[in-house]
XYZ file of C-alpha atoms in Angstrom:
694
model
C 7.614 -17.687 44.598
C 8.361 -19.183 41.221
C 9.880 -16.724 38.775
C 8.958 -16.607 35.087
C 10.869 -14.710 32.382
C 8.777 -13.560 29.393
C 10.683 -12.639 26.222
C 9.205 -10.310 23.575
C 10.687 -8.192 20.756
C 10.056 -4.559 21.703
C 10.082 -2.438 24.878
C 6.637 -1.031 24.027
C 5.204 -4.541 23.825
C 7.014 -5.461 27.072
C 5.489 -2.482 28.864
C 1.939 -3.364 27.778
C 2.300 -7.086 28.556
C 3.811 -6.420 31.973
C 0.591 -4.713 32.998
C -1.403 -7.934 32.555
C 0.991 -10.370 34.266
C 0.828 -11.342 37.953
C 3.725 -11.037 40.382
C 6.706 -13.234 39.712
C 6.781 -12.464 35.993
C 9.514 -10.368 34.374
C 9.425 -9.191 30.735
C 12.513 -8.550 28.609
C 12.728 -7.290 24.996
C 15.102 -8.645 22.328
C 14.855 -5.485 20.193
C 14.045 -7.587 17.122
C 16.145 -10.435 15.711
C 19.179 -11.464 17.774
C 20.904 -13.901 15.386
C 21.168 -13.922 11.603
C 23.377 -14.988 8.708
C 26.716 -13.123 8.726
C 26.973 -9.924 6.671
C 30.585 -10.541 5.626
C 30.001 -13.826 3.765
C 27.305 -16.060 2.275
C 26.902 -18.035 5.524
C 25.346 -21.055 3.764
C 27.138 -24.399 3.294
C 25.875 -25.303 -0.160
C 27.747 -28.610 -0.176
C 26.239 -29.602 3.185
C 22.530 -29.523 2.388
C 22.438 -25.676 2.511
C 23.167 -25.605 6.235
C 23.035 -22.004 7.503
C 25.675 -20.502 9.787
C 24.164 -18.025 12.245
C 26.006 -15.341 14.214
C 24.930 -12.892 16.895
C 23.816 -9.616 15.333
C 26.169 -6.747 16.124
C 24.934 -4.774 19.123
C 22.825 -7.624 20.521
C 25.558 -9.182 22.686
C 24.708 -7.217 25.843
C 20.979 -7.922 25.405
C 21.651 -11.664 25.138
C 23.990 -11.644 28.137
C 21.362 -9.954 30.263
C 18.749 -12.395 28.972
C 20.947 -15.364 29.834
C 21.481 -13.986 33.340
C 17.738 -13.532 33.881
C 16.963 -16.970 32.401
C 19.286 -18.640 34.927
C 17.309 -17.061 37.762
C 13.956 -18.123 36.293
C 12.067 -21.366 36.773
C 10.324 -20.952 33.424
C 11.062 -18.948 30.232
C 8.073 -18.024 28.063
C 8.897 -17.098 24.466
C 6.268 -14.499 23.503
C 7.579 -13.193 20.195
C 5.229 -12.192 17.356
C 2.723 -14.798 16.097
C 4.282 -15.376 12.680
C 7.233 -17.133 11.047
C 9.682 -14.373 11.939
C 8.523 -14.442 15.557
C 8.778 -18.241 15.687
C 12.338 -18.064 14.331
C 13.336 -15.434 16.919
C 12.021 -17.707 19.692
C 13.958 -20.644 18.248
C 17.210 -18.665 18.092
C 16.744 -17.489 21.701
C 15.970 -21.023 22.894
C 19.160 -22.278 21.237
C 21.297 -19.460 22.601
C 19.986 -19.901 26.146
C 20.141 -23.719 25.904
C 16.533 -23.915 27.047
C 15.013 -27.328 27.716
C 11.446 -28.269 26.822
C 10.675 -28.541 30.528
C 12.105 -25.096 31.336
C 10.602 -23.122 28.442
C 7.512 -22.806 26.292
C 6.218 -20.815 23.345
C 3.170 -18.632 23.922
C 1.271 -16.896 21.150
C -1.294 -14.111 21.119
C -2.732 -12.029 18.282
C -3.721 -9.055 20.410
C -2.181 -7.576 23.545
C -5.090 -7.659 25.970
C -5.472 -9.165 29.433
C -7.563 -12.128 28.243
C -5.286 -12.848 25.279
C -2.139 -12.817 27.452
C -3.648 -14.947 30.237
C -5.143 -17.434 27.727
C -1.825 -17.758 25.892
C -0.082 -18.739 29.153
C -2.715 -21.438 29.671
C -2.064 -22.702 26.122
C 1.716 -23.046 26.201
C 3.229 -25.092 23.376
C 6.553 -26.164 21.899
C 8.271 -24.138 19.184
C 6.752 -24.963 15.806
C 9.743 -26.101 13.747
C 7.710 -26.098 10.526
C 7.239 -22.309 10.883
C 10.927 -21.896 11.790
C 11.960 -23.914 8.746
C 9.737 -21.804 6.490
C 11.451 -18.670 7.794
C 14.880 -20.250 7.359
C 14.025 -21.286 3.817
C 12.929 -17.743 2.898
C 16.053 -16.253 4.483
C 18.356 -18.707 2.710
C 16.623 -18.222 -0.652
C 16.901 -14.458 -0.335
C 20.558 -14.710 0.754
C 21.446 -16.996 -2.181
C 19.886 -14.572 -4.655
C 21.158 -11.378 -3.051
C 24.721 -12.482 -2.269
C 25.180 -14.217 -5.638
C 23.717 -11.691 -8.076
C 24.505 -8.392 -6.316
C 28.326 -8.748 -6.608
C 27.827 -9.623 -10.271
C 25.878 -6.399 -10.812
C 28.603 -4.448 -8.978
C 31.228 -5.916 -11.294
C 29.266 -5.558 -14.536
C 27.400 -2.273 -13.927
C 28.228 -0.270 -10.776
C 28.744 -0.639 -7.043
C 25.834 -0.411 -4.638
C 23.336 -2.319 -6.785
C 21.399 -5.284 -5.471
C 19.039 -7.978 -6.637
C 16.454 -9.818 -4.605
C 13.957 -12.595 -5.050
C 11.007 -10.249 -4.370
C 12.477 -6.787 -5.000
C 13.548 -7.661 -8.560
C 10.031 -8.860 -9.422
C 8.477 -5.736 -7.884
C 10.810 -3.607 -10.022
C 9.800 -5.644 -13.079
C 6.132 -4.844 -12.411
C 6.957 -1.131 -12.603
C 9.215 -1.556 -15.658
C 6.589 -3.647 -17.486
C 3.922 -1.033 -16.768
C 6.196 1.709 -18.163
C 6.706 -0.331 -21.337
C 2.921 -0.731 -21.668
C 2.578 3.044 -21.392
C 5.306 3.658 -24.000
C 3.780 1.120 -26.430
C 0.236 2.399 -25.964
C -1.459 3.830 -29.061
C -4.250 6.252 -28.202
C -7.604 5.912 -29.988
C -10.097 8.684 -30.590
C -13.652 8.416 -29.308
C -16.499 10.793 -28.488
C -18.869 11.148 -25.571
C -22.397 12.302 -26.305
C -24.814 13.281 -23.533
C -28.359 14.519 -24.060
C -30.243 16.950 -21.818
C -33.809 15.639 -22.145
C -37.111 17.118 -20.979
C -40.506 15.560 -20.595
C -42.459 18.622 -21.663
C -41.487 21.308 -24.159
C -39.962 24.480 -22.676
C -39.471 22.813 -19.280
C -36.436 23.813 -17.222
C -36.222 20.407 -15.532
C -34.031 18.067 -17.502
C -32.174 14.808 -16.984
C -29.141 13.413 -18.779
C -29.037 10.392 -21.068
C -25.730 8.914 -22.252
C -25.158 7.480 -25.723
C -25.097 3.680 -25.577
C -24.929 2.152 -29.064
C -26.784 0.932 -32.148
C -29.827 -1.374 -32.216
C -29.461 -2.286 -28.565
C -25.783 -3.217 -28.797
C -23.042 -1.283 -26.993
C -20.853 0.698 -29.421
C -18.565 3.678 -28.925
C -18.540 6.705 -31.194
C -15.238 6.397 -33.052
C -14.900 9.724 -34.863
C -16.591 13.048 -35.620
C -18.181 11.768 -38.820
C -20.013 9.068 -36.861
C -20.984 11.649 -34.240
C -22.509 13.902 -36.927
C -24.743 11.051 -38.191
C -26.096 10.570 -34.664
C -26.714 14.289 -34.004
C -28.467 14.688 -37.401
C -30.782 11.806 -36.468
C -31.524 13.456 -33.109
C -32.614 16.622 -34.892
C -34.846 14.849 -37.380
C -36.402 11.873 -35.592
C -38.486 11.311 -32.478
C -36.848 10.533 -29.164
C -38.879 8.036 -27.189
C -38.764 5.912 -24.065
C -38.166 2.240 -24.842
C -38.138 0.757 -21.330
C -38.165 1.836 -17.678
C -36.803 -0.310 -14.858
C -37.096 0.519 -11.175
C -35.536 -1.444 -8.412
C -33.383 -1.563 -5.343
C -29.666 -2.202 -5.156
C -27.656 -3.305 -2.146
C -24.125 -2.191 -1.489
C -22.252 -4.714 0.620
C -19.972 -3.586 3.436
C -16.226 -4.007 2.959
C -14.309 -6.784 4.660
C -12.133 -5.899 7.660
C -8.558 -5.009 6.848
C -5.742 -7.308 5.861
C -2.208 -5.874 5.755
C -2.539 -5.205 2.045
C -5.957 -3.520 2.138
C -4.941 -1.456 5.178
C -1.871 -0.189 3.329
C -3.952 0.601 0.241
C -6.685 2.474 2.119
C -4.214 4.376 4.320
C -2.455 5.521 1.149
C -5.682 6.605 -0.550
C -7.513 8.103 2.408
C -4.690 9.300 4.679
C -1.849 9.798 2.187
C 0.364 7.425 4.247
C 3.261 5.497 2.713
C 3.305 1.750 3.377
C 6.278 2.293 5.695
C 4.407 4.893 7.740
C 1.265 2.760 7.885
C 3.145 -0.267 9.226
C 5.123 1.802 11.725
C 1.976 3.348 13.215
C 0.098 0.028 13.128
C 2.983 -1.522 15.097
C 2.555 1.177 17.770
C -1.200 0.555 17.944
C -0.619 -3.198 18.265
C 2.148 -3.054 20.879
C 0.265 -0.719 23.146
C -0.268 2.984 23.870
C -1.126 4.803 27.057
C -4.869 5.571 27.064
C -6.141 8.021 29.639
C -8.041 6.254 32.434
C -6.939 2.802 31.206
C -3.159 2.800 30.960
C -1.037 1.014 28.360
C -3.212 -1.102 26.075
C -2.868 -2.783 22.680
C -5.470 -1.144 20.446
C -5.452 -3.450 17.395
C -4.791 -7.096 16.606
C -1.601 -8.247 14.868
C -1.040 -6.121 11.782
C 0.674 -8.668 9.483
C -2.083 -10.872 8.109
C -3.750 -11.809 4.824
C -6.869 -13.235 6.471
C -10.291 -11.583 6.876
C -11.385 -14.042 9.556
C -12.885 -12.568 12.757
C -13.175 -14.425 16.081
C -16.659 -15.243 17.350
C -16.023 -13.213 20.500
C -15.086 -10.108 18.490
C -18.164 -10.555 16.281
C -20.460 -10.835 19.301
C -18.963 -7.741 20.933
C -19.330 -5.770 17.716
C -22.918 -6.986 17.306
C -23.776 -5.697 20.779
C -22.102 -2.363 20.038
C -24.069 -1.944 16.788
C -27.381 -2.832 18.473
C -26.735 -0.403 21.304
C -25.436 2.511 19.222
C -27.222 2.200 15.874
C -30.166 -0.176 16.177
C -31.168 -3.609 14.925
C -31.631 -2.488 11.313
C -27.903 -1.695 11.098
C -26.805 -5.192 12.098
C -25.334 -7.148 9.172
C -24.789 -10.763 8.277
C -21.493 -10.307 6.435
C -19.443 -13.491 6.263
C -16.381 -12.613 4.205
C -14.330 -15.305 2.531
C -10.587 -15.181 2.031
C -9.560 -14.620 -1.558
C -6.300 -14.604 -3.459
C -3.322 -16.896 -3.815
C -1.946 -18.735 -0.824
C -3.969 -16.942 1.855
C -2.912 -17.997 5.341
C -5.704 -18.152 7.911
C -3.643 -18.427 11.096
C -4.384 -14.843 12.113
C -7.503 -12.776 12.318
C -8.074 -9.711 10.205
C -6.815 -6.397 11.569
C -9.433 -5.082 13.994
C -9.677 -3.099 17.224
C -9.007 -5.274 20.266
C -12.004 -3.697 22.021
C -14.868 -2.283 19.944
C -15.932 -0.122 22.903
C -12.698 1.853 22.558
C -14.155 3.895 19.711
C -12.154 6.697 18.057
C -13.721 9.524 20.081
C -12.854 7.707 23.338
C -9.133 7.398 22.532
C -8.627 10.572 20.476
C -7.224 12.635 23.331
C -4.598 9.992 24.127
C -3.238 9.446 20.608
C -1.010 11.457 18.309
C -2.745 12.782 15.189
C -1.570 10.061 12.790
C -2.082 7.285 15.348
C -5.655 8.482 15.760
C -6.286 8.701 12.010
C -5.097 5.139 11.345
C -6.888 3.720 14.381
C -10.104 5.478 13.305
C -9.776 3.940 9.831
C -9.241 0.436 11.276
C -12.050 0.797 13.827
C -14.550 2.118 11.284
C -13.636 -0.536 8.720
C -14.178 -3.325 11.244
C -17.451 -1.887 12.573
C -18.692 -1.393 9.001
C -17.801 -4.987 8.082
C -20.341 -6.239 10.637
C -23.120 -3.832 9.610
C -25.961 -4.065 7.108
C -25.921 -3.224 3.408
C -26.448 0.252 2.060
C -29.691 0.363 0.030
C -30.397 2.442 -3.078
C -33.535 3.112 -5.094
C -32.525 2.776 -8.744
C -34.093 3.871 -12.009
C -32.801 2.857 -15.433
C -34.320 4.127 -18.684
C -33.611 2.921 -22.225
C -34.228 5.622 -24.841
C -34.151 5.385 -28.642
C -33.862 7.754 -31.555
C -33.916 5.862 -34.818
C -31.349 3.083 -34.564
C -29.413 4.829 -31.797
C -29.820 3.988 -28.134
C -29.291 6.070 -25.002
C -29.412 5.238 -21.309
C -30.351 7.339 -18.302
C -29.989 6.175 -14.731
C -30.092 7.512 -11.258
C -29.503 6.016 -7.866
C -30.760 7.430 -4.597
C -29.425 6.285 -1.242
C -32.390 5.400 0.981
C -30.588 3.553 3.786
C -26.948 4.132 4.711
C -26.317 0.844 6.499
C -22.555 0.409 6.983
C -21.919 3.811 5.360
C -23.166 5.314 8.602
C -19.629 4.729 9.914
C -17.389 4.107 6.887
C -16.917 6.596 4.061
C -17.046 4.915 0.672
C -17.451 8.053 -1.459
C -13.906 7.860 -2.861
C -14.507 4.298 -4.042
C -18.001 5.033 -5.283
C -19.032 3.375 -8.515
C -22.315 5.241 -8.744
C -23.444 6.389 -12.193
C -25.894 9.058 -11.119
C -26.551 11.526 -13.905
C -27.544 15.144 -13.527
C -31.162 15.618 -12.519
C -33.562 13.057 -11.108
C -35.446 11.136 -13.739
C -39.160 12.025 -13.827
C -41.934 9.428 -14.013
C -41.709 7.950 -17.511
C -43.602 5.248 -19.405
C -42.541 3.117 -22.390
C -43.486 4.774 -25.702
C -43.498 8.273 -24.208
C -41.930 11.010 -26.349
C -39.102 13.143 -24.971
C -37.692 16.456 -26.160
C -34.083 17.489 -26.687
C -33.116 20.556 -24.659
C -29.375 20.454 -25.318
C -26.495 18.083 -26.022
C -22.869 17.862 -24.887
C -20.258 16.540 -27.308
C -16.764 15.785 -26.026
C -13.818 14.449 -27.972
C -11.779 11.976 -25.907
C -8.775 9.727 -26.382
C -8.144 6.383 -24.738
C -5.558 6.574 -21.968
C -2.623 4.255 -21.275
C -2.672 2.184 -18.071
C -1.855 4.249 -14.988
C 1.540 4.068 -13.338
C 1.622 2.248 -10.010
C 1.153 4.096 -6.761
C 2.266 2.457 -3.507
C -1.328 1.299 -3.030
C -1.782 -0.196 -6.494
C 1.679 -1.801 -6.423
C 0.853 -3.563 -3.144
C -2.438 -4.703 -4.677
C -0.661 -6.034 -7.781
C 1.923 -7.888 -5.671
C -0.821 -9.448 -3.549
C -2.909 -10.484 -6.570
C 0.094 -12.154 -8.217
C 1.190 -13.889 -5.004
C 4.481 -11.958 -4.880
C 5.775 -11.583 -1.330
C 3.774 -11.692 1.881
C 2.177 -9.100 4.209
C 5.482 -8.585 6.021
C 7.435 -7.953 2.788
C 5.327 -5.398 0.857
C 6.599 -2.307 2.655
C 10.339 -3.213 2.923
C 10.358 -4.278 -0.740
C 9.060 -0.868 -1.847
C 11.607 0.892 0.363
C 14.448 -1.199 -1.098
C 13.732 -0.584 -4.786
C 13.488 3.154 -4.097
C 16.725 3.186 -2.072
C 18.610 1.332 -4.846
C 17.581 3.984 -7.384
C 15.618 1.505 -9.518
C 12.419 3.536 -9.351
C 11.432 7.119 -8.646
C 8.263 8.304 -6.958
C 7.031 11.274 -8.990
C 3.715 12.827 -7.949
C 3.012 9.672 -5.893
C 3.480 7.406 -8.924
C 6.361 5.014 -9.586
C 8.521 5.410 -12.668
C 11.498 3.165 -13.383
C 14.861 4.861 -13.737
C 17.222 4.087 -16.603
C 19.190 2.012 -14.105
C 16.049 0.118 -13.030
C 15.174 -0.714 -16.642
C 18.742 -1.795 -17.436
C 19.071 -4.066 -14.385
C 15.619 -5.585 -15.016
C 16.448 -6.354 -18.662
C 19.748 -7.963 -17.643
C 17.992 -10.027 -14.980
C 15.362 -11.138 -17.518
C 18.091 -12.230 -19.901
C 20.198 -14.184 -17.405
C 17.843 -15.038 -14.514
C 14.485 -15.738 -16.137
C 13.033 -17.722 -13.237
C 13.682 -15.025 -10.643
C 11.896 -12.440 -12.812
C 9.004 -14.761 -13.675
C 5.797 -13.819 -11.838
C 4.415 -17.360 -11.725
C 7.728 -18.857 -10.576
C 7.926 -16.313 -7.734
C 4.354 -17.106 -6.652
C 5.147 -20.830 -6.838
C 8.134 -20.329 -4.515
C 5.904 -18.493 -2.025
C 3.481 -21.405 -2.195
C 6.357 -23.822 -1.530
C 7.347 -21.836 1.565
C 3.748 -22.104 2.780
C 3.928 -25.873 2.342
C 7.071 -25.910 4.482
C 5.183 -23.952 7.170
C 2.390 -26.522 7.014
C 4.825 -29.417 7.404
C 4.164 -30.845 3.939
C 7.619 -30.214 2.423
C 11.165 -30.187 3.844
C 12.845 -26.791 3.552
C 15.987 -28.283 1.982
C 13.837 -29.688 -0.843
C 12.573 -26.213 -1.717
C 16.091 -24.738 -1.727
C 17.488 -27.619 -3.788
C 14.690 -27.272 -6.373
C 15.477 -23.571 -6.726
C 19.259 -23.846 -6.685
C 19.752 -26.487 -9.394
C 18.665 -24.043 -12.145
C 19.899 -20.921 -10.350
C 23.460 -22.309 -10.196
C 23.482 -22.817 -13.989
C 22.056 -19.335 -14.617
C 24.672 -17.794 -12.325
C 27.552 -19.527 -14.116
C 26.163 -18.428 -17.500
C 25.819 -14.802 -16.320
C 29.331 -14.685 -14.835
C 30.759 -15.943 -18.114
C 28.673 -14.083 -20.715
C 27.285 -10.902 -19.122
C 29.077 -7.920 -20.655
C 30.308 -4.984 -18.615
C 28.084 -1.922 -18.919
C 29.351 1.551 -18.188
C 26.755 3.928 -16.802
C 27.725 7.561 -16.887
C 25.974 10.037 -14.622
C 24.031 12.716 -16.562
C 25.927 16.013 -16.789
C 24.065 19.080 -15.500
C 24.425 22.704 -16.586
C 25.663 23.670 -13.105
C 29.355 24.491 -12.695
C 31.139 23.308 -9.548
C 31.974 26.470 -7.611
C 35.048 24.806 -6.078
C 36.892 23.363 -9.076
C 35.022 24.504 -12.200
C 33.966 21.081 -13.506
C 30.381 20.615 -14.713
C 28.482 18.825 -11.951
C 26.728 15.497 -12.583
C 23.345 14.228 -11.379
C 23.443 11.346 -8.921
C 20.832 9.327 -7.042
C 21.054 9.278 -3.264
C 19.046 8.025 -0.335
C 16.651 10.969 -0.559
C 16.550 11.379 -4.332
C 18.697 13.158 -6.908
C 21.483 15.594 -6.090
C 24.388 17.322 -7.835
C 27.936 16.084 -7.266
C 31.313 17.067 -8.624
C 32.749 14.429 -11.019
C 36.190 15.174 -9.531
C 35.444 12.995 -6.489
C 37.396 12.142 -4.342
C 39.649 15.188 -4.982
C 36.606 17.458 -4.965
C 33.700 16.435 -2.719
C 31.375 19.319 -3.535
C 27.647 18.458 -3.632
C 24.489 20.520 -4.073
C 20.780 19.925 -3.799
C 18.707 20.021 -6.977
C 16.021 22.654 -6.837
C 13.015 22.761 -9.147
C 11.821 26.280 -9.942
C 8.007 26.247 -10.120
C 7.881 29.559 -11.987
C 5.677 31.105 -9.298
C 6.630 34.510 -7.817
C 7.287 34.467 -4.071
C 4.307 36.063 -2.266
C 6.552 37.554 0.426
C 9.376 39.274 -1.482
C 9.715 41.233 -4.728
C 12.200 39.330 -6.897
C 12.140 35.784 -5.483
C 10.465 32.727 -6.964
C 9.264 29.494 -5.382
C 11.429 26.375 -5.707
C 10.964 22.801 -4.513
C 13.548 21.635 -1.980
C 13.988 18.611 0.260
C 14.418 18.397 4.005
C 17.190 16.332 5.611
C 14.740 13.427 5.831
C 13.870 13.677 2.134
C 10.466 15.347 2.495
C 9.608 17.867 -0.241
C 8.873 21.456 0.747
C 8.635 24.777 -1.079
C 10.609 27.915 -0.343
C 11.936 31.160 -1.823
C 15.088 31.469 -3.947
C 16.076 34.413 -1.760
C 16.483 32.287 1.386
C 17.754 33.149 4.023
C 16.789 36.795 3.345
C 13.222 35.594 2.649
C 11.849 32.888 4.975
C 8.761 31.919 2.927
C 8.170 28.151 3.263
C 5.180 25.801 2.829
C 4.868 22.000 2.862
C 2.034 21.756 0.312
C 2.691 22.455 -3.385
C 1.796 25.969 -4.626
C -0.628 26.143 -7.581
C 0.671 27.875 -10.719
C -1.263 30.540 -12.691
C -4.166 30.620 -10.232
C -4.895 32.809 -7.219
C -7.481 32.681 -4.461
C -10.697 34.223 -5.880
C -11.631 35.533 -2.415
C -8.439 37.272 -1.283
C -5.909 36.959 -4.122
C -3.417 34.900 -2.079
C -1.380 31.918 -3.190
C -3.284 28.634 -3.549
C -1.817 25.365 -2.230
C -2.526 21.755 -3.212
C -2.594 19.046 -0.524
C -2.106 15.558 -1.951
C -1.904 14.285 -5.523
C -4.907 11.979 -5.857
C -8.298 12.727 -7.372
C -9.420 13.862 -3.935
C -6.552 16.346 -3.512
C -7.511 19.572 -1.788
C -6.745 23.032 -3.207
C -7.015 25.730 -0.575
C -5.935 29.292 0.208
C -2.530 29.815 1.877
C -3.920 32.777 3.819
C -4.794 31.441 7.283
C -7.524 34.112 7.620
C -9.219 32.976 4.385
C -11.432 29.862 4.329
C -11.484 29.335 0.547
C -11.355 25.709 -0.621
C -11.735 24.955 -4.337
C -14.601 22.649 -5.243
C -13.352 19.680 -7.261
């Protein structure tokens, strides 16, 4: 019997694939990349057309030896690495290492790990796509040139351990630029004015109308003097209905997930970091053991910027909707890809089998696996369903020259919202009280009014979700780079994540300003997007990869020489704390580490004393008399809250305690889960069911 060796990246993927292959097939995992540029040197021959020099990655020697041994025994080697540029490059490196011939090997590609997808990919064997390999090589070489050229310069001029990167430096700049916008922002006063209106005098039933403007034109109320003119008019002149409009409004279903939108929604709805989202999505893609079925890939490939869906998947989903919801819930959504440089090689992220709904697989998945799978499944099902339908009423109201608007919107058909919750993203403008039947010219009566002084707010700091969205909109990076980029700029100490929002550190601002001064192109948003577009052209076979590198390097080389000559050395001193080192008496300094800030003795290396930084919340410990609650961090960097009297007092919670507020039902400590507008405040007493209404 002929023997075939199938090569994939991960053991989990190997296990799932093995289930679908007939006898005579053996699957082996590479455990990721096997060859790369050397860590100890640049590894690029700039004088020889930027030729890269690859070496075996440390620790991969035994894997490659075993692979070579198995390949010699096989009649055919199938390269089944991931269906993207990185996967194509891994296959190319393996083919070179094993000296595979075109006759004795082939590339197979699948976007979901199911029986049909695996079998069909074997029927559609192809050669390695060198355009995709070259695009990956070009990206790797570009990133190496930037990182290995600028990082040592930053070490020499600022401090050791710093780094620069073609994408990471631009992502940091986004956060720095936003912080500068916030600092430069000048707040403006304005007032909100809402009227409680009734149709008949002395009625208890009222509806709310919002101030709109003057003589039919939108205009805000700028100050209290202007507000007083309006309220005086309301007291002295008639309030009447100018126009009434009734209608219906459709709410379209969302598109199925791309990598970016999945990361954004998982952050908002599940409180997942991008790293956690991608890790769990990888598990769902590679395959999990489902009771009664065995190991199965639950979702399609999770690195994609396309919203395209295969005809087969659409038909299966259509049948599921008809069977489980009815014909009226079947939609006609045909989403179109948007944004810069969208690649359409992959499908959107969707369940591999719509019949494996969340309730079917729940018992076989871990909690977070289930939550992400449920989100992906519901998003896909919703994308193929009908619109939500609302009855709408809009009323224009006048009093003298001043105009007011009242509106309400009533959901009359859920459509896709039957399966996908859109409440958090709701843009509804429903006002208090349903609007009664009104006719133009009808007089209304003022029951009450609400006046509220407000001030314009600066733009919000980026969260992980909004930063990914900004990177995608500007064409910075690709689906595979969003998460590692965010991890890198945090690890380098360029940004801090405070209450789920990014703030640049002093170091991050300083490095960004230096980069802007000496490496303008690298920090330019449009230039970065243009480079991404050039890499896409390499992948499509339209441009040679050396041309892209040469175009970049001719200016970069000049900038590098200028920086090495003119950049001044900057001394950064660590902030001194008010904590005395209990080993040598020096005042400890604040340093940034892998898991955030910590205290260290400035006498290093003679004195190596370190301490964690604890934030006292000013909340008495509920379990002991004289302790208070402080924020600490676990070994993995996760924040938790405990008592200052530890270990005598073992009080500890993961969610943040609420200050100056107790449970109104039992008097216990209140806790806050999450930081977003949908955060939950609940009682810490397990026997109490109190949850604060937001």
